[in-house]
JSON list of C-alpha atoms and ligand atoms in Angstrom, two decimals:
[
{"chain": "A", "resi": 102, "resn": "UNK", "atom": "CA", "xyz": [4.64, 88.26, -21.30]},
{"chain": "A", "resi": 103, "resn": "UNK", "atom": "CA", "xyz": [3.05, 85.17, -19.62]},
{"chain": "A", "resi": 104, "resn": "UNK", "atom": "CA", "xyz": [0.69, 82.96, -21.32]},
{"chain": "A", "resi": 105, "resn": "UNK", "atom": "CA", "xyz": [-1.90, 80.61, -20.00]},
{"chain": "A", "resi": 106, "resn": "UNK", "atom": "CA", "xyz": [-4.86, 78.71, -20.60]},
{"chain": "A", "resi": 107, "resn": "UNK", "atom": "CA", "xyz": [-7.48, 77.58, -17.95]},
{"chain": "A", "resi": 108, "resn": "UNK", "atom": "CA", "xyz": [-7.66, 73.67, -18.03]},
{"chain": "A", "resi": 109, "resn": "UNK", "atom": "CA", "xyz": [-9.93, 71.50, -16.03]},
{"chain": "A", "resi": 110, "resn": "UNK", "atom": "CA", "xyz": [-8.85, 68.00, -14.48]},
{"chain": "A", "resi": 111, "resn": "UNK", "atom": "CA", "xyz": [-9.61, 64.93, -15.43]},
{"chain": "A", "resi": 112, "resn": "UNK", "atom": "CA", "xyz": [-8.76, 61.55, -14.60]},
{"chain": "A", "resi": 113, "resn": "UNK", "atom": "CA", "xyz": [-6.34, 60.83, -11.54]},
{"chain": "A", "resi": 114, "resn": "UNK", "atom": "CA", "xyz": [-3.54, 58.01, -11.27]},
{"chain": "A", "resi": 115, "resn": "UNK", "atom": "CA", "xyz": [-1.73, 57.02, -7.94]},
{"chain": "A", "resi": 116, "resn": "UNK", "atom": "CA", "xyz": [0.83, 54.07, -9.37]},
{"chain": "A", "resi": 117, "resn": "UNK", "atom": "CA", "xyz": [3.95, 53.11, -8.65]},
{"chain": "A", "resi": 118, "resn": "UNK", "atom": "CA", "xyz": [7.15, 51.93, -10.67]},
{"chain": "A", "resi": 119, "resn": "UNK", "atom": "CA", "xyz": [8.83, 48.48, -10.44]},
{"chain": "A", "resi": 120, "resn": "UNK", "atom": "CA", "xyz": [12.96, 48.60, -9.76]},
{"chain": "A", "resi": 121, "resn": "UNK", "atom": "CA", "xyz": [15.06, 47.46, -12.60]},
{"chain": "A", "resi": 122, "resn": "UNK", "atom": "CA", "xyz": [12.53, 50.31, -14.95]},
{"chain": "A", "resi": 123, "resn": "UNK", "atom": "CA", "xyz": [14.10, 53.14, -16.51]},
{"chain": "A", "resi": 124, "resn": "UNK", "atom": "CA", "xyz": [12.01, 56.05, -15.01]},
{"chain": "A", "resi": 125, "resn": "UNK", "atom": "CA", "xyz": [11.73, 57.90, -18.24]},
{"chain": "A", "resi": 126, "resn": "UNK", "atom": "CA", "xyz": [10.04, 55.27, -20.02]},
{"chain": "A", "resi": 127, "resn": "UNK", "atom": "CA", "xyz": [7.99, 53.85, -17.69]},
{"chain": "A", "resi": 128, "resn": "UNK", "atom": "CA", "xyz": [6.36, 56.67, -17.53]},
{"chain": "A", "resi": 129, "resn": "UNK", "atom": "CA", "xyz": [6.13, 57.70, -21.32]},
{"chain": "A", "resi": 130, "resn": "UNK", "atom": "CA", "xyz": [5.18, 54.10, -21.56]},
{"chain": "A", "resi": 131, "resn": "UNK", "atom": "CA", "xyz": [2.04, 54.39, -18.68]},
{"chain": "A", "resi": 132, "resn": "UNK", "atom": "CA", "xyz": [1.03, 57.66, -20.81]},
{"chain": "A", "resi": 133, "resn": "UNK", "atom": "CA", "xyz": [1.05, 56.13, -23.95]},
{"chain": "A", "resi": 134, "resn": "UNK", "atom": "CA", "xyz": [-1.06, 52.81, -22.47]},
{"chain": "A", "resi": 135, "resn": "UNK", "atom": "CA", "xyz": [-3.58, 54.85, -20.60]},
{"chain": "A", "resi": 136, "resn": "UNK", "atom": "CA", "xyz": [-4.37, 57.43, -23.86]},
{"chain": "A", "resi": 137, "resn": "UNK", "atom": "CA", "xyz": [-2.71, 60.06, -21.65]},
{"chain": "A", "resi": 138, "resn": "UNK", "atom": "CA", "xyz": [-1.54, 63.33, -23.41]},
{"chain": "A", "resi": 139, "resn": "UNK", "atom": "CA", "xyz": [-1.88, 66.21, -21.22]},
{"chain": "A", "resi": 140, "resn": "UNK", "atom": "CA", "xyz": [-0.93, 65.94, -17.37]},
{"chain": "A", "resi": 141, "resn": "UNK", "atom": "CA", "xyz": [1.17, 66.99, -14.69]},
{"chain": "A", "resi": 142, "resn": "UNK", "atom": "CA", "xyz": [3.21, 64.41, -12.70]},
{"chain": "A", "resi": 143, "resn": "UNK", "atom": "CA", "xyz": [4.63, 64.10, -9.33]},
{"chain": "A", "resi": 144, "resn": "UNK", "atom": "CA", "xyz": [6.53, 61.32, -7.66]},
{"chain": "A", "resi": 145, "resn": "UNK", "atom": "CA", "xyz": [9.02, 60.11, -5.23]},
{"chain": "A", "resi": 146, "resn": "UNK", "atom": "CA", "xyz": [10.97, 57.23, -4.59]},
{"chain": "A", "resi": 147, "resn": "UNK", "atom": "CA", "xyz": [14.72, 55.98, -4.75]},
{"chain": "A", "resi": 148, "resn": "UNK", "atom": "CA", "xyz": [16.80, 55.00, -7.76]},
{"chain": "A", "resi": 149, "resn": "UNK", "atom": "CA", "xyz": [19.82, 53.08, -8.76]},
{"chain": "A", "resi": 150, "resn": "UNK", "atom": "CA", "xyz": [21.41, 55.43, -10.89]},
{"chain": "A", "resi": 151, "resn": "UNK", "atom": "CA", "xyz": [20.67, 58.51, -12.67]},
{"chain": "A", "resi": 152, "resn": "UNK", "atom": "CA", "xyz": [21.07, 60.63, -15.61]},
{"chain": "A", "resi": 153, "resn": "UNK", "atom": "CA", "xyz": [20.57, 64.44, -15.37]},
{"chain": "A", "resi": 154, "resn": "UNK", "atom": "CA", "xyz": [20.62, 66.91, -18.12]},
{"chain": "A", "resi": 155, "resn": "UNK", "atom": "CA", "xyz": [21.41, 70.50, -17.58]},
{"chain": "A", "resi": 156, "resn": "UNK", "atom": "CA", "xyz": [20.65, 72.79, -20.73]},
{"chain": "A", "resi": 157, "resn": "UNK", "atom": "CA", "xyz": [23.55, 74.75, -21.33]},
{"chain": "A", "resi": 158, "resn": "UNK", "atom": "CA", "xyz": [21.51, 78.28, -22.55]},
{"chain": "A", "resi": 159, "resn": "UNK", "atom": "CA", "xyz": [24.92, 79.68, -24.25]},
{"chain": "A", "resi": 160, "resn": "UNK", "atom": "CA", "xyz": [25.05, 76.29, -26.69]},
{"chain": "A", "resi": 161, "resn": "UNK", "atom": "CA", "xyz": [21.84, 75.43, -26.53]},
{"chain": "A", "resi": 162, "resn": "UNK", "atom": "CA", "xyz": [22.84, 71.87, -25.72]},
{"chain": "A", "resi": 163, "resn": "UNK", "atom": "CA", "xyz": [22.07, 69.68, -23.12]},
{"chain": "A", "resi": 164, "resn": "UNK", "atom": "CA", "xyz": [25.40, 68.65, -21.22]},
{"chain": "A", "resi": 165, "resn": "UNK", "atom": "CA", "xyz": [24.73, 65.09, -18.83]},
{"chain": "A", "resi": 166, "resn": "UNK", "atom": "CA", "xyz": [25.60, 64.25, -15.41]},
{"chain": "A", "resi": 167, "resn": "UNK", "atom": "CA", "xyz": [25.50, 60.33, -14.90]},
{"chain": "A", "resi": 168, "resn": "UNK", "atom": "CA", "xyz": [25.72, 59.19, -11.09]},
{"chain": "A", "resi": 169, "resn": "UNK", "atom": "CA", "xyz": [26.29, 55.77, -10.65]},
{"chain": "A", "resi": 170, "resn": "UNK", "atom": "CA", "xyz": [25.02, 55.40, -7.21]},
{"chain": "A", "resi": 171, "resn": "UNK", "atom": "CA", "xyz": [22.02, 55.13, -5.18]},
{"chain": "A", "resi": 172, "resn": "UNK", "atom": "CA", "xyz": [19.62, 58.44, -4.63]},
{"chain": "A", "resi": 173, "resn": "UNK", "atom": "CA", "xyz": [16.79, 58.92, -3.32]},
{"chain": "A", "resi": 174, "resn": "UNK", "atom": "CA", "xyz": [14.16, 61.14, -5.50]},
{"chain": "A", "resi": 175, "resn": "UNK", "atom": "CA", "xyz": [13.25, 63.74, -2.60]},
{"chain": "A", "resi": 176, "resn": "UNK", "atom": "CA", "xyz": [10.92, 65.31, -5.00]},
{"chain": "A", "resi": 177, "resn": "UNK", "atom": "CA", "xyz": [9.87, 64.73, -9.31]},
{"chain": "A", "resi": 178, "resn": "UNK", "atom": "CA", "xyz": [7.84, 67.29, -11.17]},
{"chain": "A", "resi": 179, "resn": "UNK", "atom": "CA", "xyz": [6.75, 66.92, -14.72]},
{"chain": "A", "resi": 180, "resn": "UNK", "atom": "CA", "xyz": [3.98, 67.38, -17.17]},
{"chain": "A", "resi": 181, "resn": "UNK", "atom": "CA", "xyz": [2.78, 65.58, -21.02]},
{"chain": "A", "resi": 182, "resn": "UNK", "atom": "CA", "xyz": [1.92, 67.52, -23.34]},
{"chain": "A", "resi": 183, "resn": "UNK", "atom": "CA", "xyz": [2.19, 66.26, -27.04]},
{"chain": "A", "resi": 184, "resn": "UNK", "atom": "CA", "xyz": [5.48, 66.65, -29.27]},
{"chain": "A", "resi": 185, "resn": "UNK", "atom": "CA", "xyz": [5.64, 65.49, -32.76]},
{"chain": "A", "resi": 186, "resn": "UNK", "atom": "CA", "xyz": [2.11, 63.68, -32.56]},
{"chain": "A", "resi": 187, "resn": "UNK", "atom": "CA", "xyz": [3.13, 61.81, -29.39]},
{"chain": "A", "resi": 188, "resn": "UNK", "atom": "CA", "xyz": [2.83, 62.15, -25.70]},
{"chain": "A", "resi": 189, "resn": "UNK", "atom": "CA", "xyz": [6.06, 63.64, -24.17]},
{"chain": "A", "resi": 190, "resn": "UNK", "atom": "CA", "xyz": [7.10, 63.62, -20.37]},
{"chain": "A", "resi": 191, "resn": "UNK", "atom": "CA", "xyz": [9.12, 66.05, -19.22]},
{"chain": "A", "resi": 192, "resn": "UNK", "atom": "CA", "xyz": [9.96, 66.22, -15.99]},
{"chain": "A", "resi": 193, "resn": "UNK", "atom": "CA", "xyz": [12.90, 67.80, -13.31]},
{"chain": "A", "resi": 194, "resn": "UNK", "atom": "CA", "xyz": [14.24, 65.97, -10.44]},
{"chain": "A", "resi": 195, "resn": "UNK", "atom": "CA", "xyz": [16.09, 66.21, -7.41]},
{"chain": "A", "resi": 196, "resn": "UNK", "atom": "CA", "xyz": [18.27, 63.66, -6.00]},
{"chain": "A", "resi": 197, "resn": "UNK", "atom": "CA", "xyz": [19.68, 62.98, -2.67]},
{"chain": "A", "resi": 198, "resn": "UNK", "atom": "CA", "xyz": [22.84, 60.97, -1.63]},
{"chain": "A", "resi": 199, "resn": "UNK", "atom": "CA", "xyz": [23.50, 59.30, 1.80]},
{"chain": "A", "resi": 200, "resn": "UNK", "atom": "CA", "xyz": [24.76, 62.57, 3.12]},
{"chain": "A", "resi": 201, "resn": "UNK", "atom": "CA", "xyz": [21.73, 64.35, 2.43]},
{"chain": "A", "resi": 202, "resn": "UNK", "atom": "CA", "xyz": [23.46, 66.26, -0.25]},
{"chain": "A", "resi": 203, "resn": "UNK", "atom": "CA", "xyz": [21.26, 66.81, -3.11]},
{"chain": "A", "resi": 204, "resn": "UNK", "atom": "CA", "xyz": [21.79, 66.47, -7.12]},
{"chain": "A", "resi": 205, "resn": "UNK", "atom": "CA", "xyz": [19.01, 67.82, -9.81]},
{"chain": "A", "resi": 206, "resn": "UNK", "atom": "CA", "xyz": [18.07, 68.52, -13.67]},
{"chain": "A", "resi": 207, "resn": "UNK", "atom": "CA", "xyz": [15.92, 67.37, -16.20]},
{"chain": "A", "resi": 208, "resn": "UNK", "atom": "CA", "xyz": [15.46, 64.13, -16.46]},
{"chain": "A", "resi": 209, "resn": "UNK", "atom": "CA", "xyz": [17.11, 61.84, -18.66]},
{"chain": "A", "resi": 210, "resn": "UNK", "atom": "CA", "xyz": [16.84, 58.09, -20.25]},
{"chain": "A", "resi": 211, "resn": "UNK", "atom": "CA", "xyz": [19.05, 56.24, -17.94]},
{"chain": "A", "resi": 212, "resn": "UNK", "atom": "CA", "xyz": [17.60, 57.14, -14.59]},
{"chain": "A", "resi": 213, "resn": "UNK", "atom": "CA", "xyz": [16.96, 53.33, -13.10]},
{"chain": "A", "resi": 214, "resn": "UNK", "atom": "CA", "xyz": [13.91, 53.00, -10.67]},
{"chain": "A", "resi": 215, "resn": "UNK", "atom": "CA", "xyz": [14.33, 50.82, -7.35]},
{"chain": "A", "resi": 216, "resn": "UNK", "atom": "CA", "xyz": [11.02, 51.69, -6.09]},
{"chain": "A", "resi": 217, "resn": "UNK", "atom": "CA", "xyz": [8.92, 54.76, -7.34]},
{"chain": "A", "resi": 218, "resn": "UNK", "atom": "CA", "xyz": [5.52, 56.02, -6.45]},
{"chain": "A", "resi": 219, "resn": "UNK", "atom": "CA", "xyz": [3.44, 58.69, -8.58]},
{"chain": "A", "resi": 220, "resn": "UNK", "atom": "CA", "xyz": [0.33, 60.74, -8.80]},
{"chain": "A", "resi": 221, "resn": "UNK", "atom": "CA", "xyz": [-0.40, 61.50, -12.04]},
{"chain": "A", "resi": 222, "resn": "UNK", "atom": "CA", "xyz": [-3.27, 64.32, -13.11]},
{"chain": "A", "resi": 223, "resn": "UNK", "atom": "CA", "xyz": [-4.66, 64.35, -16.32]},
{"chain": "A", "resi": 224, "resn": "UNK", "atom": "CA", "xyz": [-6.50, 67.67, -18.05]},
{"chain": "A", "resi": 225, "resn": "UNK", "atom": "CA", "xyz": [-9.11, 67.14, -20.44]},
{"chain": "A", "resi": 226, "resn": "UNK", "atom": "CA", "xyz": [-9.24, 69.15, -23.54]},
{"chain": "A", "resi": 227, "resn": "UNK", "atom": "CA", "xyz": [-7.02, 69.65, -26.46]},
{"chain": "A", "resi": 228, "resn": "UNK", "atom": "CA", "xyz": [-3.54, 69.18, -24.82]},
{"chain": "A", "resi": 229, "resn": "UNK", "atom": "CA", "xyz": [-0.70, 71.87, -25.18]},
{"chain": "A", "resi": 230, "resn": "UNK", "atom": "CA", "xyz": [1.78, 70.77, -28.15]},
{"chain": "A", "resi": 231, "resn": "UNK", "atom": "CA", "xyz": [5.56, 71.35, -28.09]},
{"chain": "A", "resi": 232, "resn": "UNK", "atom": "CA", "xyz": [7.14, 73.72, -31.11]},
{"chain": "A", "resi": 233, "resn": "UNK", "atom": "CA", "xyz": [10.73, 74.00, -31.10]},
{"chain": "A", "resi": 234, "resn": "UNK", "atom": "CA", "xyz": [11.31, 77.83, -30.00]},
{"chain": "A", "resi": 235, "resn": "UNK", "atom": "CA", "xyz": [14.48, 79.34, -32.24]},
{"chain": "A", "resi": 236, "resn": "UNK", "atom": "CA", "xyz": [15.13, 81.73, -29.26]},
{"chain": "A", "resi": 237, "resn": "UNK", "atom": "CA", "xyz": [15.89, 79.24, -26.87]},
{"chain": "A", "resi": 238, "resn": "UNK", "atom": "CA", "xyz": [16.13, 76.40, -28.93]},
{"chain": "A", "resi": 239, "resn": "UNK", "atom": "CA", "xyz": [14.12, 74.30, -26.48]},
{"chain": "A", "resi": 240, "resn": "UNK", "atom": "CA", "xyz": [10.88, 72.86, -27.26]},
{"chain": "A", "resi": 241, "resn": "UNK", "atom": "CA", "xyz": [8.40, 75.00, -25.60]},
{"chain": "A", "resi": 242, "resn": "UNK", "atom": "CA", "xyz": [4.55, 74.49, -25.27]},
{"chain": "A", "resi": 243, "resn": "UNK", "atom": "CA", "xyz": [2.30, 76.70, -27.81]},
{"chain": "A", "resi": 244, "resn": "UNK", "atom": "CA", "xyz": [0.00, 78.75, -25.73]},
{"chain": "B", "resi": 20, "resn": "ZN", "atom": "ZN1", "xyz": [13.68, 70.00, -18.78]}
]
């Protein structure tokens, strides 16, 4: 079954990220500054380092790949919607090394900016809230 609602946009941000931030935060910190709790993000950019998780569906654990090198983000995805009575980014990256080769997963703290640009599009209304889901054991938006 697939589940929606119809949402209508509000206001639009076109920043960008200072090197030396961890991506993660920066951007739950931006949300939390600006009142944002229910958007969809894009962004691209290059980073020092990164730290990917991959959600292992057998365990239901997330397992972590750190690269310790220079990447460039060919493309970021993400949305906040609220979890636990706070905004929550998530967002899914892909990464590409010098060779063109190309990395991605859900991103994790530890993912260090060196430049970073971003559109980010809020929707007004009530925004979606996270439940933890017992069948996947993710957190999953309530629709
Ligand atoms: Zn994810």
């Amino acid at each position: 079954m697939t589940a929606a609602r119809e949402v209508s946009a509000g206001r639009c941000f076109a920043g960008r990220i200072s090197g030396g931030e961890d991506l993660l935060a920066a951007f739950q910190d931006f949300c939390r500054s600006r009142g944002v709790s229910f958007a969809r993000l894009e962004a691209i950019g290059t980073v020092r380092k990164a730290r990917l998780g991959y959600f292992e569906q057998g365990s239901k654990q997330y397992q972590w790949l750190e690269l310790d090198q220079p990447l460039e983000i060919t493309n970021l995805t993400g949305n906040v919607s609220i979890r636990d009575g706070q905004p929550m980014v998530h967002a899914h990256l892909t990464l590409s090394d010098q060779e063109g080769r190309a990395f991605g997963g859900h991103l994790g703290p530890g993912t260090v900016v060196f430049a970073c640009e971003f559109f980010l599009q809020e929707f007004l209304g009530e925004p979606l809230r996270r439940e933890q889901d017992a069948a996947t054991g993710l957190a999953l938006w309530r629709l």
